[in-house]
Amino acid sequence: SEFIWSMGALVQTAIIGNLSTPFVAANSIANVLQQLAMVMMFGIGNAAAVIMGKTVGSGDIEKAKKMGKTFILLSIGVGVVSCGLILVLRNPMLLIYNVTEETKNLAYQIMGVMAIIMCGSAIEITSIMGILRGAGDTKVAFAIDAGCTWGIGVIMGYLAGFVWHLPLIWVFVCLRSDTVVRITICLIRIFRGNYIKNVTREL
């Protein structure tokens, strides 16, 4: 799952690299702030995986379902905090870099889009990395992750950049459009409650 996702991310970076040098620089600057904001998301995702796995392994399926919904609510809070962090820090962050005005403006716009996406990213990371994987639903988690990255993000980014020739910020939006679909599928899966797979054995 991580390999397929990373290859998709590599292709998305290649799309950006073939469109504009300022786009590459702006995206790199924005990614630094994004990684800082995502620390909390990976924390709650890993915590969810451990706790969900332990609860499912103990056989308490109903409790696991309730915990899955609780983690979704927690992830929304983390997403809002991460969004605020990016919005507060994007101006100070841009002061650090000695880049052209075009690059600064594009990085500022990308950070604004990232801030909005953070709310969704928190849900998808917690859902895929934590709830679904922790509960043993690894095949579906893989299908959602790989399918959305390649079937939506890569394709939409390619079309936006090389076929539709959209403004660069809209190319970035299209590259990240898979987040919306990922969230939708994950929430449907989790709230239906049919994702629990007890993979432990009784000795």
CSV table of C-alpha atoms in Angstrom, one decimal:
chain,number,residue,atom,x,y,z
A,1,SER,CA,0.0,0.0,0.0
A,2,GLU,CA,2.7,2.5,1.0
A,3,PHE,CA,4.8,1.5,-2.1
A,4,ILE,CA,1.9,2.0,-4.5
A,5,TRP,CA,0.9,5.3,-2.8
A,6,SER,CA,4.5,6.6,-2.9
A,7,MET,CA,4.8,5.8,-6.6
A,8,GLY,CA,1.6,7.8,-7.2
A,9,ALA,CA,3.1,10.7,-5.2
A,10,LEU,CA,6.2,10.5,-7.3
A,11,VAL,CA,4.2,10.8,-10.5
A,12,GLN,CA,2.3,13.7,-9.1
A,13,THR,CA,5.6,15.4,-8.3
A,14,ALA,CA,6.8,14.7,-11.9
A,15,ILE,CA,3.6,16.4,-13.2
A,16,ILE,CA,4.4,19.5,-11.2
A,17,GLY,CA,8.0,19.4,-12.3
A,18,ASN,CA,7.1,19.4,-15.9
A,19,LEU,CA,4.8,22.4,-15.7
A,20,SER,CA,6.8,25.2,-14.1
A,21,THR,CA,10.0,25.8,-12.1
A,22,PRO,CA,8.2,28.3,-9.7
A,23,PHE,CA,5.5,25.6,-9.2
A,24,VAL,CA,8.2,23.1,-8.1
A,25,ALA,CA,9.7,25.7,-5.7
A,26,ALA,CA,6.4,26.8,-4.3
A,27,ASN,CA,5.2,23.2,-3.8
A,28,SER,CA,8.5,22.4,-1.9
A,29,ILE,CA,8.0,25.4,0.4
A,30,ALA,CA,4.4,24.5,1.1
A,31,ASN,CA,5.3,20.8,1.8
A,32,VAL,CA,7.6,21.8,4.6
A,33,LEU,CA,4.6,23.5,6.4
A,34,GLN,CA,2.3,20.6,5.5
A,35,GLN,CA,4.7,18.0,7.0
A,36,LEU,CA,4.7,20.0,10.2
A,37,ALA,CA,0.9,20.2,10.3
A,38,MET,CA,0.6,16.5,9.6
A,39,VAL,CA,2.6,15.3,12.6
A,40,MET,CA,-0.5,15.2,14.8
A,41,MET,CA,-2.4,13.4,12.1
A,42,PHE,CA,0.1,10.5,11.9
A,43,GLY,CA,0.1,10.4,15.7
A,44,ILE,CA,-3.7,9.9,15.9
A,45,GLY,CA,-3.6,7.5,13.0
A,46,ASN,CA,-0.9,5.3,14.6
A,47,ALA,CA,-2.8,5.5,18.0
A,48,ALA,CA,-6.0,4.4,16.3
A,49,ALA,CA,-4.3,1.5,14.6
A,50,VAL,CA,-3.0,0.2,17.9
A,51,ILE,CA,-6.1,0.7,19.9
A,52,MET,CA,-8.5,-0.6,17.2
A,53,GLY,CA,-6.3,-3.7,16.7
A,54,LYS,CA,-6.3,-4.5,20.4
A,55,THR,CA,-10.0,-4.0,20.8
A,56,VAL,CA,-10.9,-6.1,17.7
A,57,GLY,CA,-8.4,-8.8,18.9
A,58,SER,CA,-10.1,-8.9,22.3
A,59,GLY,CA,-13.4,-9.8,20.5
A,60,ASP,CA,-15.3,-6.7,21.5
A,61,ILE,CA,-16.7,-5.8,18.1
A,62,GLU,CA,-19.3,-3.3,19.2
A,63,LYS,CA,-16.8,-1.4,21.2
A,64,ALA,CA,-14.5,-1.3,18.2
A,65,LYS,CA,-17.2,0.2,16.0
A,66,LYS,CA,-17.9,2.9,18.6
A,67,MET,CA,-14.2,3.6,18.9
A,68,GLY,CA,-13.9,4.0,15.1
A,69,LYS,CA,-16.5,6.7,15.1
A,70,THR,CA,-14.9,8.4,18.1
A,71,PHE,CA,-11.5,8.5,16.2
A,72,ILE,CA,-13.3,10.1,13.3
A,73,LEU,CA,-14.5,12.9,15.5
A,74,LEU,CA,-11.0,13.3,17.0
A,75,SER,CA,-9.5,13.5,13.6
A,76,ILE,CA,-11.8,16.3,12.6
A,77,GLY,CA,-10.6,18.3,15.6
A,78,VAL,CA,-6.9,17.6,14.6
A,79,GLY,CA,-7.7,18.6,11.1
A,80,VAL,CA,-9.1,22.0,12.2
A,81,VAL,CA,-6.1,22.6,14.4
A,82,SER,CA,-3.7,21.7,11.5
A,83,CYS,CA,-5.7,24.0,9.1
A,84,GLY,CA,-5.3,26.9,11.6
A,85,LEU,CA,-1.6,26.2,12.0
A,86,ILE,CA,-1.0,26.5,8.3
A,87,LEU,CA,-3.0,29.7,7.9
A,88,VAL,CA,-1.2,31.3,10.9
A,89,LEU,CA,2.3,30.2,9.8
A,90,ARG,CA,2.2,30.6,6.0
A,91,ASN,CA,3.2,34.3,6.0
A,92,PRO,CA,6.1,33.9,8.5
A,93,MET,CA,7.2,30.8,6.5
A,94,LEU,CA,7.5,32.7,3.3
A,95,LEU,CA,9.7,35.4,4.9
A,96,ILE,CA,12.4,32.7,5.4
A,97,TYR,CA,12.8,32.0,1.6
A,98,ASN,CA,14.6,34.2,-0.9
A,99,VAL,CA,12.5,33.4,-3.9
A,100,THR,CA,10.8,35.3,-6.7
A,101,GLU,CA,7.5,37.1,-6.1
A,102,GLU,CA,5.7,34.6,-8.4
A,103,THR,CA,7.0,31.7,-6.4
A,104,LYS,CA,5.9,33.4,-3.1
A,105,ASN,CA,2.4,34.1,-4.4
A,106,LEU,CA,2.0,30.6,-5.7
A,107,ALA,CA,3.3,29.1,-2.5
A,108,TYR,CA,0.8,31.3,-0.5
A,109,GLN,CA,-2.1,30.0,-2.7
A,110,ILE,CA,-0.9,26.4,-2.3
A,111,MET,CA,-0.7,26.7,1.5
A,112,GLY,CA,-4.3,28.1,1.5
A,113,VAL,CA,-5.5,25.0,-0.5
A,114,MET,CA,-3.5,22.8,1.8
A,115,ALA,CA,-5.1,24.4,4.9
A,116,ILE,CA,-8.5,23.5,3.6
A,117,ILE,CA,-7.4,20.0,2.6
A,118,MET,CA,-5.9,19.4,6.1
A,119,CYS,CA,-9.4,18.8,7.6
A,120,GLY,CA,-10.0,16.0,5.1
A,121,SER,CA,-6.4,14.7,5.3
A,122,ALA,CA,-6.8,14.1,9.0
A,123,ILE,CA,-9.9,12.0,8.4
A,124,GLU,CA,-8.4,10.0,5.6
A,125,ILE,CA,-5.1,9.3,7.5
A,126,THR,CA,-7.0,8.2,10.6
A,127,SER,CA,-9.4,6.1,8.6
A,128,ILE,CA,-7.0,4.3,6.4
A,129,MET,CA,-3.9,4.1,8.5
A,130,GLY,CA,-5.6,3.7,11.8
A,131,ILE,CA,-9.2,2.5,11.8
A,132,LEU,CA,-9.4,0.3,8.7
A,133,ARG,CA,-5.9,-1.2,9.0
A,134,GLY,CA,-6.1,-1.6,12.7
A,135,ALA,CA,-9.4,-3.4,12.4
A,136,GLY,CA,-8.0,-5.8,9.8
A,137,ASP,CA,-9.7,-4.3,6.8
A,138,THR,CA,-6.4,-4.0,5.0
A,139,LYS,CA,-7.5,-5.0,1.5
A,140,VAL,CA,-10.2,-2.3,1.3
A,141,ALA,CA,-7.7,0.2,2.8
A,142,PHE,CA,-5.2,-0.7,0.1
A,143,ALA,CA,-7.9,-0.4,-2.7
A,144,ILE,CA,-9.1,3.0,-1.4
A,145,ASP,CA,-5.5,4.4,-1.1
A,146,ALA,CA,-4.1,3.1,-4.4
A,147,GLY,CA,-7.3,3.5,-6.4
A,148,CYS,CA,-7.9,7.1,-5.4
A,149,THR,CA,-4.2,8.1,-5.8
A,150,TRP,CA,-3.9,6.7,-9.3
A,151,GLY,CA,-7.4,6.7,-10.5
A,152,ILE,CA,-8.2,10.2,-9.5
A,153,GLY,CA,-5.2,12.3,-8.3
A,154,VAL,CA,-2.7,11.3,-11.0
A,155,ILE,CA,-5.3,11.4,-13.8
A,156,MET,CA,-6.9,14.6,-12.8
A,157,GLY,CA,-3.5,16.3,-12.3
A,158,TYR,CA,-2.4,15.2,-15.7
A,159,LEU,CA,-5.5,16.3,-17.5
A,160,ALA,CA,-5.5,19.7,-15.6
A,161,GLY,CA,-1.9,20.4,-16.5
A,162,PHE,CA,-1.3,19.0,-20.0
A,163,VAL,CA,-4.8,18.7,-21.6
A,164,TRP,CA,-6.9,21.5,-20.0
A,165,HIS,CA,-4.0,23.8,-19.3
A,166,LEU,CA,-5.5,25.2,-16.2
A,167,PRO,CA,-3.8,27.8,-13.9
A,168,LEU,CA,-1.1,26.2,-11.7
A,169,ILE,CA,-3.1,26.5,-8.5
A,170,TRP,CA,-6.0,24.6,-10.1
A,171,VAL,CA,-3.6,21.9,-11.2
A,172,PHE,CA,-2.6,21.5,-7.6
A,173,VAL,CA,-6.3,21.3,-6.6
A,174,CYS,CA,-6.9,18.6,-9.2
A,175,LEU,CA,-3.8,16.7,-8.0
A,176,ARG,CA,-5.3,16.6,-4.5
A,177,SER,CA,-8.9,16.0,-5.5
A,178,ASP,CA,-8.6,12.4,-4.6
A,179,THR,CA,-8.9,13.4,-0.9
A,180,VAL,CA,-12.6,14.1,-1.2
A,181,VAL,CA,-13.4,10.7,-2.8
A,182,ARG,CA,-11.1,8.9,-0.2
A,183,ILE,CA,-12.9,10.5,2.7
A,184,THR,CA,-16.4,9.7,1.3
A,185,ILE,CA,-15.6,6.0,0.8
A,186,CYS,CA,-13.9,5.7,4.2
A,187,LEU,CA,-16.8,7.3,6.1
A,188,ILE,CA,-19.3,5.1,4.3
A,189,ARG,CA,-17.3,2.0,5.1
A,190,ILE,CA,-16.7,3.0,8.8
A,191,PHE,CA,-20.3,4.1,9.6
A,192,ARG,CA,-21.7,1.0,8.0
A,193,GLY,CA,-19.6,-1.0,10.5
A,194,ASN,CA,-18.7,-3.9,8.1
A,195,TYR,CA,-15.0,-3.3,8.2
A,196,ILE,CA,-14.1,-5.3,11.3
A,197,LYS,CA,-12.0,-8.3,10.5
A,198,ASN,CA,-10.7,-10.3,13.5
A,199,VAL,CA,-7.4,-11.7,12.2
A,200,THR,CA,-6.3,-13.2,15.6
A,201,ARG,CA,-6.2,-16.9,16.3
A,202,GLU,CA,-7.2,-18.7,19.5
A,203,LEU,CA,-4.4,-20.9,20.8
